[in-house]
């Protein structure tokens, strides 16, 4: 599977990265090269191998259902580029 | 009973699968300790985790897991001892992480089945495909400012159960019956308040059409924003008609997400959701697989309440109720509990009649819930007891009931205070009857000459004279003997 | 007061206790070096005022005879650890003005153990890089120079290059790092200092800005193994706020430094003898074996058969996780916002403007390998390889107690040398990435210098949760190697 500019453009769209034509020229061969390189994994027969997502051999611990966090609106909003009346503000979203 | 859509070219069948999002009743969010209460100040019930601040990590709420398992058991479904949280990646302003933590390939609950009750008295099984846990999104407000949207993350991270049915539903009636039954089960279990107005239960309808008799499924559309049972019915009516028109016009249905517009009464394509979404699910590396211990599930199983269908069948067999009465009584758990308490040691059928015909009607009229009833279950039982042991007549009982509803007094006290106790003493009854017969000698003669219809007149006079307190059966018997002379 | 900045933490703690100098004096000495070495660009944000306040508090405690484990010790904090009220950037423009309202668990533990934080150290943007040349705040320059007089600026390694440079330049006594594929071990080797990445799950990731969650692990740099042991103890421990943090007792790591390696089995993986490895690296590796053998350890040939697949596996898993972890930087709640015609435009412009090229490259790769139609071929395949690599280690540890390898395939290179080719840059991590994928602990210790006078490191890998043996063997090698080289700039100063 070789990667062309259109593929990179589409992937950049999914990742919400605005790329210029120059960016596309630069990134396309790099991404294509890396993806081609990782395809060497195809050499290994992994038919009976289960995927491994995490190496920490512990059980997932759960927390009790207690409302003991939140209640600090100011701290939540303090780094916001735009906020108003306790809300984050973004350009109008049209459904 | 499938609903048929009659088209120009023949009959069409509606095929529906439902996805219901039910907010889990919990104090705190699925992965954070922020509170879940409805209607707080914007962004006040938000932790750094919910706002997806850099470096923040999710920790799973044990109670939410318990509630999901409880719900799964209530849906007669398989509990998966290992489930996996995955990330569903997409950008939206009310989705702070840029992904929703959900379960995809390995949900906590697998296949199950519930029964729905239809108006013709039949029962139909609807298969459940799965139930999984996921985070709710925040809320965007679009009408506060001409050029801006406002984002409130209070709801962000609240625990949801997504309950997915198989495409077993065949029309608006079945869809509403399914939603009602599901809501009833969730409320019985106490895992979701089922409140569609506040958005704690929301439904998406996946609908496709096929020619009657076809076995294969057509292309479906997902209808969002159907936020009441009424809306579900209207959306199904509109969408099924729309699809038939497209198909009969030679067109094809595009698989897409459509939005129900309750104002215009139509569904429309949601282009924003359409553009190339590719959710790139993968296991959330901040979490490990959720492994349930058998005793965790067993403990929940042993604490499950009696479910609506079980209760219905028990009411029928134990109390001799008909299917309809039983299903009315079990529709809400507090109602069923009320009935059961009132019926204990009493004539259950009579209790059911009083509860459904009198109390529920009156409560409904006054906009009161059964939990706010001025007449306690025990008191209603006592009232029925007074009727059963002939202390008062059914007619007097209605007056007593009305008084109880106002004063919350025990029925026996009201009967005592007002001297309403029924007279069963034959001598006393004969005395009144004799007086009436004497006062109406002409009518007696008429009766005896064959005018049978006058019997009712005599009963009325006797009851009137006695203030309704005479035992009606005795009055009838004695009166008949005396009139026949 | 130069000598104050040249001592070890162990010595400084003793000196403070004996009141030979005050914590304030110790802090001031390091603050001065920090100012004097600003050309290295090791710090993004300096916090001398806060450091002095902490140092004065430390002096109070010392006077009261209540010394905490890191009382008064000047520390550099990688600018990936969120620090309450102190700007935290991840070396990215997108977080250029971000001020966390919370303290990461690790930095919080160090603070409550008495550490004096001098500032936030530079790094590769979002910890993505092996040379510290991807920072939005400029390259970090290694305090080391080649002895050929070329005067070329060298890389300090990456991603924790600011931390390694600062410790080597004596502007702090220890500095935190995070290691995702070698980001502590490789810079430690390049800068001639010690650095440990503990077992995945040993230190909490809460409040550490994520790169690749299943690989990221905080750790520490110091000028010797014992100092690393002292500080790591303070950083470690279960954190209920991190679901991947293990509830394991934290041993007294420093107590493991017995100087005795007799009877230990040292595994030498044949696959690490890669083609084209510089003879100096092979030689230092052999020296390591010889020292250990002389100390009574047994050298055992082992095989980690899937080693050559570790890098490509890593370059699927790490970008995949990063593409998702970095989705939160969207210009809505914090960070850089570039206004656009609509919301999507705002997202795309903010992210394009806010992220550098290496970050963008990895987001593109990660998004691609997770996308519909490729997920199984790339991501699932990589997870299967990860299991094979993990099992390689489990099998190897049936035969040996620790594994000895070179830390990096070369000494530090010049800034700009590998910039044109990302793949060539990725090869720097060939010896460190397998342990990251397996989650085992690994340490780099300086073991010698090359012909150019640049430090070379040896890597000691241990079993899961067995940092103690890693420390013991590392300490033994450190003693045997008697590494005494220091950067020329320090020699000059000392002279």
PDB file of C-alpha atoms in Angstrom, chain B residues 173-366:
ATOM      1  CA  UNK B 173     -46.677   0.648  18.288  1.00  0.00           C
ATOM      2  CA  UNK B 174     -43.983  -1.931  18.893  1.00  0.00           C
ATOM      3  CA  UNK B 175     -41.373   0.792  19.146  1.00  0.00           C
ATOM      4  CA  UNK B 176     -43.317   2.596  21.867  1.00  0.00           C
ATOM      5  CA  UNK B 177     -44.075  -0.657  23.646  1.00  0.00           C
ATOM      6  CA  UNK B 178     -40.370  -1.475  23.544  1.00  0.00           C
ATOM      7  CA  UNK B 179     -39.383   1.910  24.949  1.00  0.00           C
ATOM      8  CA  UNK B 180     -42.053   1.721  27.654  1.00  0.00           C
ATOM      9  CA  UNK B 181     -41.008  -1.763  28.680  1.00  0.00           C
ATOM     10  CA  UNK B 182     -37.333  -0.867  28.662  1.00  0.00           C
ATOM     11  CA  UNK B 183     -37.982   2.214  30.758  1.00  0.00           C
ATOM     12  CA  UNK B 184     -40.087   0.150  33.150  1.00  0.00           C
ATOM     13  CA  UNK B 185     -37.286  -2.377  33.567  1.00  0.00           C
ATOM     14  CA  UNK B 186     -34.653   0.336  34.120  1.00  0.00           C
ATOM     15  CA  UNK B 187     -36.849   1.997  36.730  1.00  0.00           C
ATOM     16  CA  UNK B 188     -37.541  -1.296  38.480  1.00  0.00           C
ATOM     17  CA  UNK B 189     -33.811  -1.945  38.605  1.00  0.00           C
ATOM     18  CA  UNK B 190     -33.095   1.620  39.716  1.00  0.00           C
ATOM     19  CA  UNK B 191     -30.308   1.888  37.150  1.00  0.00           C
ATOM     20  CA  UNK B 192     -31.756   4.839  35.201  1.00  0.00           C
ATOM     21  CA  UNK B 193     -34.553   7.241  36.093  1.00  0.00           C
ATOM     22  CA  UNK B 194     -35.930   6.902  32.546  1.00  0.00           C
ATOM     23  CA  UNK B 195     -36.650  10.594  32.379  1.00  0.00           C
ATOM     24  CA  UNK B 196     -36.878  11.448  28.696  1.00  0.00           C
ATOM     25  CA  UNK B 197     -37.658  15.144  29.339  1.00  0.00           C
ATOM     26  CA  UNK B 198     -34.349  15.700  31.104  1.00  0.00           C
ATOM     27  CA  UNK B 199     -32.530  13.618  28.537  1.00  0.00           C
ATOM     28  CA  UNK B 200     -31.592  10.842  30.915  1.00  0.00           C
ATOM     29  CA  UNK B 201     -33.080   8.418  28.428  1.00  0.00           C
ATOM     30  CA  UNK B 202     -32.697   9.078  24.687  1.00  0.00           C
ATOM     31  CA  UNK B 203     -33.530   6.957  21.702  1.00  0.00           C
ATOM     32  CA  UNK B 204     -32.095   6.632  18.205  1.00  0.00           C
ATOM     33  CA  UNK B 205     -34.256   4.777  15.710  1.00  0.00           C
ATOM     34  CA  UNK B 206     -32.665   2.706  12.931  1.00  0.00           C
ATOM     35  CA  UNK B 207     -35.340   2.248  10.316  1.00  0.00           C
ATOM     36  CA  UNK B 208     -35.462   0.485   6.971  1.00  0.00           C
ATOM     37  CA  UNK B 209     -38.282  -0.697   4.710  1.00  0.00           C
ATOM     38  CA  UNK B 210     -38.765  -3.907   2.821  1.00  0.00           C
ATOM     39  CA  UNK B 211     -41.534  -5.357   0.704  1.00  0.00           C
ATOM     40  CA  UNK B 212     -43.895  -7.451   2.748  1.00  0.00           C
ATOM     41  CA  UNK B 213     -42.647 -11.009   2.663  1.00  0.00           C
ATOM     42  CA  UNK B 214     -39.032 -10.124   1.873  1.00  0.00           C
ATOM     43  CA  UNK B 215     -36.445 -11.652   4.174  1.00  0.00           C
ATOM     44  CA  UNK B 216     -33.481  -9.382   3.488  1.00  0.00           C
ATOM     45  CA  UNK B 217     -33.044  -6.069   5.264  1.00  0.00           C
ATOM     46  CA  UNK B 218     -33.156  -2.785   3.367  1.00  0.00           C
ATOM     47  CA  UNK B 219     -30.712   0.101   3.797  1.00  0.00           C
ATOM     48  CA  UNK B 220     -31.401   1.868   7.053  1.00  0.00           C
ATOM     49  CA  UNK B 221     -31.321   5.428   8.271  1.00  0.00           C
ATOM     50  CA  UNK B 222     -30.519   6.372  11.819  1.00  0.00           C
ATOM     51  CA  UNK B 223     -32.914   8.948  13.236  1.00  0.00           C
ATOM     52  CA  UNK B 224     -31.595  11.008  16.114  1.00  0.00           C
ATOM     53  CA  UNK B 225     -33.173  13.478  18.512  1.00  0.00           C
ATOM     54  CA  UNK B 226     -36.346  11.498  19.095  1.00  0.00           C
ATOM     55  CA  UNK B 227     -36.808  12.427  22.703  1.00  0.00           C
ATOM     56  CA  UNK B 228     -40.237  11.193  23.670  1.00  0.00           C
ATOM     57  CA  UNK B 229     -42.363   8.165  22.937  1.00  0.00           C
ATOM     58  CA  UNK B 230     -44.702  10.400  20.967  1.00  0.00           C
ATOM     59  CA  UNK B 231     -41.790  11.699  18.895  1.00  0.00           C
ATOM     60  CA  UNK B 232     -40.702   8.125  18.215  1.00  0.00           C
ATOM     61  CA  UNK B 233     -44.132   7.325  16.836  1.00  0.00           C
ATOM     62  CA  UNK B 234     -44.270  10.441  14.689  1.00  0.00           C
ATOM     63  CA  UNK B 235     -40.741  10.029  13.386  1.00  0.00           C
ATOM     64  CA  UNK B 236     -41.433   6.419  12.419  1.00  0.00           C
ATOM     65  CA  UNK B 237     -44.625   7.385  10.623  1.00  0.00           C
ATOM     66  CA  UNK B 238     -42.827  10.116   8.697  1.00  0.00           C
ATOM     67  CA  UNK B 239     -39.638   8.224   7.912  1.00  0.00           C
ATOM     68  CA  UNK B 240     -41.326   4.998   6.805  1.00  0.00           C
ATOM     69  CA  UNK B 241     -43.515   6.961   4.405  1.00  0.00           C
ATOM     70  CA  UNK B 242     -40.503   8.938   3.135  1.00  0.00           C
ATOM     71  CA  UNK B 243     -38.487   5.813   2.440  1.00  0.00           C
ATOM     72  CA  UNK B 244     -41.362   4.117   0.627  1.00  0.00           C
ATOM     73  CA  UNK B 245     -41.778   7.190  -1.570  1.00  0.00           C
ATOM     74  CA  UNK B 246     -38.057   7.203  -2.413  1.00  0.00           C
ATOM     75  CA  UNK B 247     -38.012   3.470  -3.115  1.00  0.00           C
ATOM     76  CA  UNK B 248     -41.183   3.493  -5.188  1.00  0.00           C
ATOM     77  CA  UNK B 249     -39.912   6.486  -7.108  1.00  0.00           C
ATOM     78  CA  UNK B 250     -37.027   4.331  -8.237  1.00  0.00           C
ATOM     79  CA  UNK B 251     -34.531   5.857  -5.825  1.00  0.00           C
ATOM     80  CA  UNK B 252     -32.274   4.227  -3.280  1.00  0.00           C
ATOM     81  CA  UNK B 253     -31.949   4.913   0.420  1.00  0.00           C
ATOM     82  CA  UNK B 254     -28.595   6.305   1.447  1.00  0.00           C
ATOM     83  CA  UNK B 255     -27.315   5.013   4.763  1.00  0.00           C
ATOM     84  CA  UNK B 256     -27.158   8.201   6.802  1.00  0.00           C
ATOM     85  CA  UNK B 257     -27.959   9.916  10.043  1.00  0.00           C
ATOM     86  CA  UNK B 258     -31.158  11.961  10.039  1.00  0.00           C
ATOM     87  CA  UNK B 259     -32.406  14.427  12.575  1.00  0.00           C
ATOM     88  CA  UNK B 260     -36.011  14.462  13.768  1.00  0.00           C
ATOM     89  CA  UNK B 261     -37.365  17.995  13.665  1.00  0.00           C
ATOM     90  CA  UNK B 262     -40.287  18.059  16.100  1.00  0.00           C
ATOM     91  CA  UNK B 263     -41.440  21.492  14.944  1.00  0.00           C
ATOM     92  CA  UNK B 264     -41.676  20.662  11.254  1.00  0.00           C
ATOM     93  CA  UNK B 265     -42.603  17.053  11.960  1.00  0.00           C
ATOM     94  CA  UNK B 266     -40.013  15.667   9.570  1.00  0.00           C
ATOM     95  CA  UNK B 267     -36.612  14.038   9.469  1.00  0.00           C
ATOM     96  CA  UNK B 268     -33.722  15.641   7.635  1.00  0.00           C
ATOM     97  CA  UNK B 269     -30.230  14.624   6.668  1.00  0.00           C
ATOM     98  CA  UNK B 270     -27.481  15.657   9.118  1.00  0.00           C
ATOM     99  CA  UNK B 271     -24.683  16.620   6.762  1.00  0.00           C
ATOM    100  CA  UNK B 272     -22.389  17.627   9.606  1.00  0.00           C
ATOM    101  CA  UNK B 273     -22.348  14.066  10.865  1.00  0.00           C
ATOM    102  CA  UNK B 274     -21.916  12.675   7.393  1.00  0.00           C
ATOM    103  CA  UNK B 275     -18.587  14.036   6.312  1.00  0.00           C
ATOM    104  CA  UNK B 276     -16.181  11.126   6.314  1.00  0.00           C
ATOM    105  CA  UNK B 277     -16.370   9.930   9.860  1.00  0.00           C
ATOM    106  CA  UNK B 278     -13.894   7.268  10.701  1.00  0.00           C
ATOM    107  CA  UNK B 279     -13.911   6.770  14.445  1.00  0.00           C
ATOM    108  CA  UNK B 280     -10.600   4.923  14.666  1.00  0.00           C
ATOM    109  CA  UNK B 281     -11.633   2.838  17.665  1.00  0.00           C
ATOM    110  CA  UNK B 282      -8.776   1.349  19.659  1.00  0.00           C
ATOM    111  CA  UNK B 283      -8.435   0.107  23.253  1.00  0.00           C
ATOM    112  CA  UNK B 284      -7.969   3.032  25.652  1.00  0.00           C
ATOM    113  CA  UNK B 285      -4.351   2.723  26.812  1.00  0.00           C
ATOM    114  CA  UNK B 286      -5.178   4.660  29.990  1.00  0.00           C
ATOM    115  CA  UNK B 287      -7.421   1.805  31.128  1.00  0.00           C
ATOM    116  CA  UNK B 288      -6.988  -1.942  31.427  1.00  0.00           C
ATOM    117  CA  UNK B 289      -9.550  -4.573  30.470  1.00  0.00           C
ATOM    118  CA  UNK B 290     -12.442  -4.690  32.937  1.00  0.00           C
ATOM    119  CA  UNK B 291     -12.471  -8.155  34.476  1.00  0.00           C
ATOM    120  CA  UNK B 292     -15.494  -9.015  36.629  1.00  0.00           C
ATOM    121  CA  UNK B 293     -15.235 -11.490  39.474  1.00  0.00           C
ATOM    122  CA  UNK B 294     -17.941 -14.180  39.547  1.00  0.00           C
ATOM    123  CA  UNK B 295     -18.992 -13.251  43.101  1.00  0.00           C
ATOM    124  CA  UNK B 296     -19.434  -9.613  42.045  1.00  0.00           C
ATOM    125  CA  UNK B 297     -22.002 -10.715  39.474  1.00  0.00           C
ATOM    126  CA  UNK B 298     -23.556 -13.267  41.840  1.00  0.00           C
ATOM    127  CA  UNK B 299     -24.080 -10.634  44.535  1.00  0.00           C
ATOM    128  CA  UNK B 300     -25.891  -8.397  42.062  1.00  0.00           C
ATOM    129  CA  UNK B 301     -27.933 -11.309  40.775  1.00  0.00           C
ATOM    130  CA  UNK B 302     -29.087 -12.254  44.252  1.00  0.00           C
ATOM    131  CA  UNK B 303     -30.132  -8.685  44.994  1.00  0.00           C
ATOM    132  CA  UNK B 304     -32.147  -8.190  41.795  1.00  0.00           C
ATOM    133  CA  UNK B 305     -35.686  -7.012  42.434  1.00  0.00           C
ATOM    134  CA  UNK B 306     -38.638  -8.883  40.953  1.00  0.00           C
ATOM    135  CA  UNK B 307     -38.885  -7.648  37.370  1.00  0.00           C
ATOM    136  CA  UNK B 308     -42.069  -6.353  35.713  1.00  0.00           C
ATOM    137  CA  UNK B 309     -42.872  -9.516  33.770  1.00  0.00           C
ATOM    138  CA  UNK B 310     -42.248 -11.773  36.749  1.00  0.00           C
ATOM    139  CA  UNK B 311     -44.399  -9.569  38.908  1.00  0.00           C
ATOM    140  CA  UNK B 312     -47.150  -9.521  36.334  1.00  0.00           C
ATOM    141  CA  UNK B 313     -47.312 -13.286  36.164  1.00  0.00           C
ATOM    142  CA  UNK B 314     -47.216 -13.589  39.925  1.00  0.00           C
ATOM    143  CA  UNK B 315     -50.037 -11.051  40.334  1.00  0.00           C
ATOM    144  CA  UNK B 316     -52.090 -13.089  37.890  1.00  0.00           C
ATOM    145  CA  UNK B 317     -51.527 -16.389  39.621  1.00  0.00           C
ATOM    146  CA  UNK B 318     -51.338 -15.220  43.211  1.00  0.00           C
ATOM    147  CA  UNK B 319     -54.146 -12.671  43.170  1.00  0.00           C
ATOM    148  CA  UNK B 320     -56.262 -14.075  40.365  1.00  0.00           C
ATOM    149  CA  UNK B 321     -55.995 -10.901  38.325  1.00  0.00           C
ATOM    150  CA  UNK B 322     -56.498 -10.721  34.585  1.00  0.00           C
ATOM    151  CA  UNK B 323     -53.563  -9.890  32.292  1.00  0.00           C
ATOM    152  CA  UNK B 324     -54.750  -6.351  31.680  1.00  0.00           C
ATOM    153  CA  UNK B 325     -55.251  -5.479  35.347  1.00  0.00           C
ATOM    154  CA  UNK B 326     -51.917  -7.031  36.211  1.00  0.00           C
ATOM    155  CA  UNK B 327     -50.064  -5.070  33.552  1.00  0.00           C
ATOM    156  CA  UNK B 328     -51.660  -1.796  34.698  1.00  0.00           C
ATOM    157  CA  UNK B 329     -50.669  -2.509  38.286  1.00  0.00           C
ATOM    158  CA  UNK B 330     -47.049  -3.393  37.510  1.00  0.00           C
ATOM    159  CA  UNK B 331     -46.450  -0.479  35.124  1.00  0.00           C
ATOM    160  CA  UNK B 332     -44.699   1.380  37.901  1.00  0.00           C
ATOM    161  CA  UNK B 333     -42.921  -0.234  40.760  1.00  0.00           C
ATOM    162  CA  UNK B 334     -44.380   2.065  43.461  1.00  0.00           C
ATOM    163  CA  UNK B 335     -47.855   1.286  42.128  1.00  0.00           C
ATOM    164  CA  UNK B 336     -47.221  -2.436  42.246  1.00  0.00           C
ATOM    165  CA  UNK B 337     -45.803  -2.145  45.733  1.00  0.00           C
ATOM    166  CA  UNK B 338     -48.828  -0.116  46.814  1.00  0.00           C
ATOM    167  CA  UNK B 339     -51.180  -2.692  45.421  1.00  0.00           C
ATOM    168  CA  UNK B 340     -49.390  -5.559  47.034  1.00  0.00           C
ATOM    169  CA  UNK B 341     -49.435  -3.911  50.421  1.00  0.00           C
ATOM    170  CA  UNK B 342     -53.104  -2.966  50.141  1.00  0.00           C
ATOM    171  CA  UNK B 343     -54.110  -6.411  48.900  1.00  0.00           C
ATOM    172  CA  UNK B 344     -52.405  -8.297  51.680  1.00  0.00           C
ATOM    173  CA  UNK B 345     -55.143 -10.182  53.581  1.00  0.00           C
ATOM    174  CA  UNK B 346     -57.870  -8.544  51.502  1.00  0.00           C
ATOM    175  CA  UNK B 347     -59.955  -9.361  48.475  1.00  0.00           C
ATOM    176  CA  UNK B 348     -57.227  -8.609  45.921  1.00  0.00           C
ATOM    177  CA  UNK B 349     -59.536  -8.213  42.965  1.00  0.00           C
ATOM    178  CA  UNK B 350     -61.606  -5.689  44.879  1.00  0.00           C
ATOM    179  CA  UNK B 351     -58.411  -3.858  45.906  1.00  0.00           C
ATOM    180  CA  UNK B 352     -57.292  -3.803  42.272  1.00  0.00           C
ATOM    181  CA  UNK B 353     -60.630  -2.307  41.221  1.00  0.00           C
ATOM    182  CA  UNK B 354     -60.546   0.377  43.900  1.00  0.00           C
ATOM    183  CA  UNK B 355     -56.940   1.198  43.130  1.00  0.00           C
ATOM    184  CA  UNK B 356     -57.331   1.425  39.361  1.00  0.00           C
ATOM    185  CA  UNK B 357     -60.860   2.872  39.070  1.00  0.00           C
ATOM    186  CA  UNK B 358     -60.923   5.212  42.041  1.00  0.00           C
ATOM    187  CA  UNK B 359     -57.524   6.028  43.471  1.00  0.00           C
ATOM    188  CA  UNK B 360     -55.456   6.229  40.285  1.00  0.00           C
ATOM    189  CA  UNK B 361     -58.179   8.248  38.583  1.00  0.00           C
ATOM    190  CA  UNK B 362     -58.289  10.727  41.431  1.00  0.00           C
ATOM    191  CA  UNK B 363     -54.494  10.957  41.773  1.00  0.00           C
ATOM    192  CA  UNK B 364     -54.213  11.472  38.059  1.00  0.00           C
ATOM    193  CA  UNK B 365     -56.808  14.221  38.196  1.00  0.00           C
ATOM    194  CA  UNK B 366     -54.874  15.969  40.959  1.00  0.00           C
TER     195      UNK B 366
END
